[in-house]
Coordinates of N, CA and C and ligand atoms in Angstrom, one line a residue:
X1 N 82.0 75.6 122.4 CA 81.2 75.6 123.7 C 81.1 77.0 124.2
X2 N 79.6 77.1 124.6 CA 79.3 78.8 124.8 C 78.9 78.9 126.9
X3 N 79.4 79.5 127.3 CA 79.2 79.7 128.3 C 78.7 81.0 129.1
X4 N 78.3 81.2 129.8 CA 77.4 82.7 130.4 C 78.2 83.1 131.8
X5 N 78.8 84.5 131.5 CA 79.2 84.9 133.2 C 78.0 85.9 133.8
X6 N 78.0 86.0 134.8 CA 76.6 87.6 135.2 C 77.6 88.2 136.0
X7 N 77.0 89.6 135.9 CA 77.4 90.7 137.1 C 76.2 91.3 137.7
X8 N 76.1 90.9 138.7 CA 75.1 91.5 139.9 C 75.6 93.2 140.2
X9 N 74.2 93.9 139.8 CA 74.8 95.9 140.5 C 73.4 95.9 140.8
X10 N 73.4 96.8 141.4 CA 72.3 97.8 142.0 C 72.2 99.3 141.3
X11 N 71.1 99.8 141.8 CA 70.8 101.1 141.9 C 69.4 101.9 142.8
X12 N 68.8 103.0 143.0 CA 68.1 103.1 143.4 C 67.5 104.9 143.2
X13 N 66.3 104.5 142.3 CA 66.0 106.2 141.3 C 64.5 106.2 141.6
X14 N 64.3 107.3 141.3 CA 62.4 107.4 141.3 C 62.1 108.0 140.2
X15 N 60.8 107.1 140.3 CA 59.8 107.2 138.9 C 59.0 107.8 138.9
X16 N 58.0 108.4 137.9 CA 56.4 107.9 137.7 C 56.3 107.5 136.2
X17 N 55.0 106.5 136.4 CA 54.7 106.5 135.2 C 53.8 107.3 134.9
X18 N 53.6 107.5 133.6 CA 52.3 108.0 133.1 C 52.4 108.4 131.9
X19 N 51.2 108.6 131.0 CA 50.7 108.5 129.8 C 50.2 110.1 129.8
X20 N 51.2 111.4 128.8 CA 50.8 112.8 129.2 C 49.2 112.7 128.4
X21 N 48.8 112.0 127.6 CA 47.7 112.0 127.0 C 46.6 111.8 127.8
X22 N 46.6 111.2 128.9 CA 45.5 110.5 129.8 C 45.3 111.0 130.9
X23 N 44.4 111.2 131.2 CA 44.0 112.2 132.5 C 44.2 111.3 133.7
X24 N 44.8 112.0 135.1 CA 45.5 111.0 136.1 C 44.4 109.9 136.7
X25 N 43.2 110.0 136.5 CA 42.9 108.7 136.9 C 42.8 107.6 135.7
X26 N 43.0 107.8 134.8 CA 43.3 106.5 133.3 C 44.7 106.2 133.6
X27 N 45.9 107.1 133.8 CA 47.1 106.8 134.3 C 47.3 105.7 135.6
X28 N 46.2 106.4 136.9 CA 46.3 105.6 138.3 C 45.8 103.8 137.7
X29 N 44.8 104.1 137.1 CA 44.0 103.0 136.1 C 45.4 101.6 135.6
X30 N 45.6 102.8 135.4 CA 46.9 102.0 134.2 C 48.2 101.0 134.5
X31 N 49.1 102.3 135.4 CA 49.9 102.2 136.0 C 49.8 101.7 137.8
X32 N 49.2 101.9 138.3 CA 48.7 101.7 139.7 C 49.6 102.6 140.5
X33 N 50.2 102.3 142.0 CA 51.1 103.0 142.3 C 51.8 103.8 141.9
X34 N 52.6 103.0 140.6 CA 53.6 103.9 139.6 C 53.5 104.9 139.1
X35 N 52.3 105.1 139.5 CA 51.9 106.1 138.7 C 51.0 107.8 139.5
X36 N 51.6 107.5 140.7 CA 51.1 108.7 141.8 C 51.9 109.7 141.5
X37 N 51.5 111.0 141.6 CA 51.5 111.8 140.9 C 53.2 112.5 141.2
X38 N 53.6 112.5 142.8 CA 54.7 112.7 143.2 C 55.9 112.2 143.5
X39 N 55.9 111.4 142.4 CA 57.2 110.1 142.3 C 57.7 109.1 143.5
X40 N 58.1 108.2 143.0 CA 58.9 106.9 144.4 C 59.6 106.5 143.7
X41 N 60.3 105.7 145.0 CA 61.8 105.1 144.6 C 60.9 103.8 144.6
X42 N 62.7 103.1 143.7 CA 62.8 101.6 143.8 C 63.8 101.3 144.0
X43 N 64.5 100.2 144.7 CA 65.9 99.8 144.7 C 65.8 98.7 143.8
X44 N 66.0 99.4 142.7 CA 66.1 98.7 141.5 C 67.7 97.6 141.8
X45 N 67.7 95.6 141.4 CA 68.6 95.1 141.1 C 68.8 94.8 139.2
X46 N 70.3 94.6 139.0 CA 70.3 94.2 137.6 C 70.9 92.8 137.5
X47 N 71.1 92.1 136.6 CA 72.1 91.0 136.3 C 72.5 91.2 134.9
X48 N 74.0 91.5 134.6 CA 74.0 91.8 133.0 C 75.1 90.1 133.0
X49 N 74.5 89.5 132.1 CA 75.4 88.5 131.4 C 75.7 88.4 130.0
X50 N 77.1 87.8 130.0 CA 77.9 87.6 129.0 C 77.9 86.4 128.6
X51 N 77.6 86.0 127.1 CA 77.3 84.6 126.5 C 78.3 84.5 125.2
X52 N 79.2 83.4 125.3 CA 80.3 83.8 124.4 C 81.7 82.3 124.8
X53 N 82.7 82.3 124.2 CA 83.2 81.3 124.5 C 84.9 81.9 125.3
X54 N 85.2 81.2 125.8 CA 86.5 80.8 126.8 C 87.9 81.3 126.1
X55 N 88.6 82.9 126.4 CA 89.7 82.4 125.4 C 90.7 81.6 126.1
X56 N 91.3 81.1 125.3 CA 91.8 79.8 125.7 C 93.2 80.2 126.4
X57 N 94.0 81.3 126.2 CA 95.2 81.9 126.9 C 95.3 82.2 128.1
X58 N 93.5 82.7 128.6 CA 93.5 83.4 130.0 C 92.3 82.4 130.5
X59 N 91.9 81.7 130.0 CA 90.5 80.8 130.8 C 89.4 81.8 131.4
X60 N 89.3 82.9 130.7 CA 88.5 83.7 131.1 C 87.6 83.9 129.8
X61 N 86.6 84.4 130.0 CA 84.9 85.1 129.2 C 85.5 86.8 129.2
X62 N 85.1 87.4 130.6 CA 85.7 88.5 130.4 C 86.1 88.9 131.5
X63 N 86.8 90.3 131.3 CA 87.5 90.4 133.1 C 86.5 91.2 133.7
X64 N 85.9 90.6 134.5 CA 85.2 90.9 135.4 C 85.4 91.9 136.2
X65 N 86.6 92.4 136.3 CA 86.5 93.8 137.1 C 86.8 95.2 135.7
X66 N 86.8 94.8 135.0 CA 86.2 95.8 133.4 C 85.0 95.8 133.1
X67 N 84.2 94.6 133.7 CA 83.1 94.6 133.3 C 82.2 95.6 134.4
X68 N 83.0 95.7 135.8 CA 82.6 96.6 137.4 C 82.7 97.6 136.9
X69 N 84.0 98.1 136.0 CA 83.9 99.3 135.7 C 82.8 99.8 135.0
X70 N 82.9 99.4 133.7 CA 81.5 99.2 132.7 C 80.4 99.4 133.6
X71 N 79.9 98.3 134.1 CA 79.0 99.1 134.8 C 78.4 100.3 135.9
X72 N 79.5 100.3 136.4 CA 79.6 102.1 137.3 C 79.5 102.7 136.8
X73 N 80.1 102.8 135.6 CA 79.9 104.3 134.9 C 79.2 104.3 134.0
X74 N 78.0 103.2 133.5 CA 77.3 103.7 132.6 C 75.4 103.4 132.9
X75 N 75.8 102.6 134.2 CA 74.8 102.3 134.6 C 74.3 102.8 136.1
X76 N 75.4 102.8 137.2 CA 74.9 102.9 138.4 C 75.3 104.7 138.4
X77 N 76.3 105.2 138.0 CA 76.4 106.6 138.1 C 75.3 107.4 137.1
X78 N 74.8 106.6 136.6 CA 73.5 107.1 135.3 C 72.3 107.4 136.3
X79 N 72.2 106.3 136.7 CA 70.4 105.9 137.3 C 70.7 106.4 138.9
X80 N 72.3 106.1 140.3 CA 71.8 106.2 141.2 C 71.5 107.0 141.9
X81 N 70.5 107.2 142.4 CA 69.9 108.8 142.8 C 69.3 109.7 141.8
X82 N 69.1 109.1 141.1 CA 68.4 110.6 140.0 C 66.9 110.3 140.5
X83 N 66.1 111.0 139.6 CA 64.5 111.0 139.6 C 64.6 111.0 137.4
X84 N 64.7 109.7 137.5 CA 64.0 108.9 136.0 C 63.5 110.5 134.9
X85 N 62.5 110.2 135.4 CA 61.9 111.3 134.3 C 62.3 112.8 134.2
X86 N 63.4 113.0 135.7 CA 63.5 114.2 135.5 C 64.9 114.8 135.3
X87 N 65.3 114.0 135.8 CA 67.2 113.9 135.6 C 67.8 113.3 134.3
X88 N 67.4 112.5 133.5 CA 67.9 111.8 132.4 C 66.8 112.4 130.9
X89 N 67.9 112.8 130.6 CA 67.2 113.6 129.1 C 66.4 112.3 128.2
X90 N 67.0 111.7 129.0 CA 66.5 110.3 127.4 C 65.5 110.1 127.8
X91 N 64.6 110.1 128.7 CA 63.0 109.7 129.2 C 61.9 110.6 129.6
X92 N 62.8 111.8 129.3 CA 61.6 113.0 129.3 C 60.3 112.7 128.2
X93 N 60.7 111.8 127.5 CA 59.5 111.5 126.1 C 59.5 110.0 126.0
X94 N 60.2 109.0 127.1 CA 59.7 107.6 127.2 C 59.7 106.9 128.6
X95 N 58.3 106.6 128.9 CA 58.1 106.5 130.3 C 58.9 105.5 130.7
X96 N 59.7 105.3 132.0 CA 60.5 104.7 132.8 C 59.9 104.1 133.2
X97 N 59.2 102.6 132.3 CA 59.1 101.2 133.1 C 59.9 100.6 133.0
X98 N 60.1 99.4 134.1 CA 61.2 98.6 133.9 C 61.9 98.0 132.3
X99 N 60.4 98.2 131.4 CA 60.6 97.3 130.1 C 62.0 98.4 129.5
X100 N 61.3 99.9 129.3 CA 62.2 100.8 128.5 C 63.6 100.9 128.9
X101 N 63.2 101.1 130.4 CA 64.3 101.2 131.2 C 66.0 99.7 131.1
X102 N 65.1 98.8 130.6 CA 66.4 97.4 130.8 C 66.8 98.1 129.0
X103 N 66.1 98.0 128.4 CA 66.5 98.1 126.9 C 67.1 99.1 126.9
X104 N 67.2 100.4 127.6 CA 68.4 101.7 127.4 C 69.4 101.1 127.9
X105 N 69.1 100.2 129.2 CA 70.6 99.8 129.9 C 71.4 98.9 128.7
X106 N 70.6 97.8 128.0 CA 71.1 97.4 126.9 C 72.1 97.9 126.2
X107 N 71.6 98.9 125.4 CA 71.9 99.6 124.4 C 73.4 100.6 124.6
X108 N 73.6 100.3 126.2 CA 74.6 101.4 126.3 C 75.8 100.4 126.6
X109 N 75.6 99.2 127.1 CA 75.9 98.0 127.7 C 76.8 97.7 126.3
X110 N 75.8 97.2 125.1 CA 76.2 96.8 123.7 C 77.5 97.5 123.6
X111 N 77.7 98.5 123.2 CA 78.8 99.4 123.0 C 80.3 99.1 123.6
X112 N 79.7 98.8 125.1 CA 81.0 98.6 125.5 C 81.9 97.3 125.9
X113 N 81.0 96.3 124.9 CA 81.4 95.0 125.0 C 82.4 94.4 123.9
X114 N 83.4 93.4 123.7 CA 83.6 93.0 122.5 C 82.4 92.9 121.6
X115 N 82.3 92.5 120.3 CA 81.1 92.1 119.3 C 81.3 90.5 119.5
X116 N 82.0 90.3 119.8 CA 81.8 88.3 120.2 C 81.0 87.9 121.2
X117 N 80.6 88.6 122.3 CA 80.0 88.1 123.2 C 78.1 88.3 123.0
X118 N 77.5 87.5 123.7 CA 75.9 88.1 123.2 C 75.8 88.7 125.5
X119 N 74.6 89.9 124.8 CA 74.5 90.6 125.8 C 73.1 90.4 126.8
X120 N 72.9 89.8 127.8 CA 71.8 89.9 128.1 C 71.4 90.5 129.9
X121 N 70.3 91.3 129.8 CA 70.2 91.9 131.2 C 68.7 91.7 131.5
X122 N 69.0 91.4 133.2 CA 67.7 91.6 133.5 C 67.8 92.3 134.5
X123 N 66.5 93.0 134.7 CA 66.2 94.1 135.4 C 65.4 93.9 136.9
X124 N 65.6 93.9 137.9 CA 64.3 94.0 138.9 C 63.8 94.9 139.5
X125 N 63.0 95.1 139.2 CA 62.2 96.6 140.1 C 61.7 96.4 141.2
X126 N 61.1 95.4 141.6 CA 60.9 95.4 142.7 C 61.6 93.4 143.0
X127 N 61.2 92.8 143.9 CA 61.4 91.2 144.2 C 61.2 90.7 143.3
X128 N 60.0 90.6 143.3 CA 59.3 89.8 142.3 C 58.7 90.4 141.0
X129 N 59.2 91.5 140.8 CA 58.8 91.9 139.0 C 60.3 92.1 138.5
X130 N 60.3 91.4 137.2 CA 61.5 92.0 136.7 C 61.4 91.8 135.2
X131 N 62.3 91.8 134.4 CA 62.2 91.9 132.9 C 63.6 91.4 132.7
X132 N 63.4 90.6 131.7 CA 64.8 90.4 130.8 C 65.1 91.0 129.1
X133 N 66.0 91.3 128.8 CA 66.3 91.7 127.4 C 67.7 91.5 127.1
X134 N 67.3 90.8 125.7 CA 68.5 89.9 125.0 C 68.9 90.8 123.8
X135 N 68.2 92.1 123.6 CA 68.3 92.7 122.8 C 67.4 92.0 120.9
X136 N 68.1 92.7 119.7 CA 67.2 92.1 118.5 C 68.0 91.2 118.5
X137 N 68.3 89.6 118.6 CA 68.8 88.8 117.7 C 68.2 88.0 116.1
Ligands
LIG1 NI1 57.3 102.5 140.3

């Protein structure tokens, strides 16, 4: 029997999008807002969950305050307060939409988890837009 815990974090960074190939009104086109020329914030929410089974010694998934850790330091001291494209070397060459943006959080996430557990995060950028990623299974 497989069961799912989440951990709710925050953060809050500014973006823009844009495409260096495209002249800023094919970007404004594209991206809308996201894409004005002198960046905005979002107070971005996350949910990362853990899908995996119970060990049986501790009745626990995972310890959840390892998992607080885990996330402060690879996620909220990463992203909070910076400026996306201009603070984080890894997106100077991939635009910070929410899609690229949950799959980096992924990827850093993966590493610091046992390999038994399956990893999944969703992202919200704003209320009502968000993204989920389960990573390749
Ligand atoms: Ni935006």
């Amino acid at each position: 029997m497989k069961i799912i815990i989440s951990k709710k974090g925050y953060f809050s960074s500014a973006h823009r999008l844009y495409n260096k190939n495209w002249d800023h009104n094919k970007n404004l086109k594209i991206f809308g807002k996201c894409g004005n020329l002198n960046y905005h914030g979002h107070n971005y929410e996350y949910i990362v969950s853990l899908r995996g089974r119970i060990n049986k010694e501790t009745g626990l998934l995972f310890n959840l305050e390892k998992l607080k850790n885990i996330l402060k330091k690879e996620i909220e001291e990463y992203f909070d307060h910076k400026n996306i494209n201009l603070d984080l070397k890894e997106f100077r060459l991939i635009n910070p939409t929410m899609e690229n943006i949950v799959i980096f959080m992924w990827n850093k996430i993966i590493k610091k988890i046992p390999s038994n557990l399956e990893l999944k995060i969703t992202l919200y950028e704003t209320k009502n837009n968000f993204v989920e990623y389960y990573g390749e299974y």
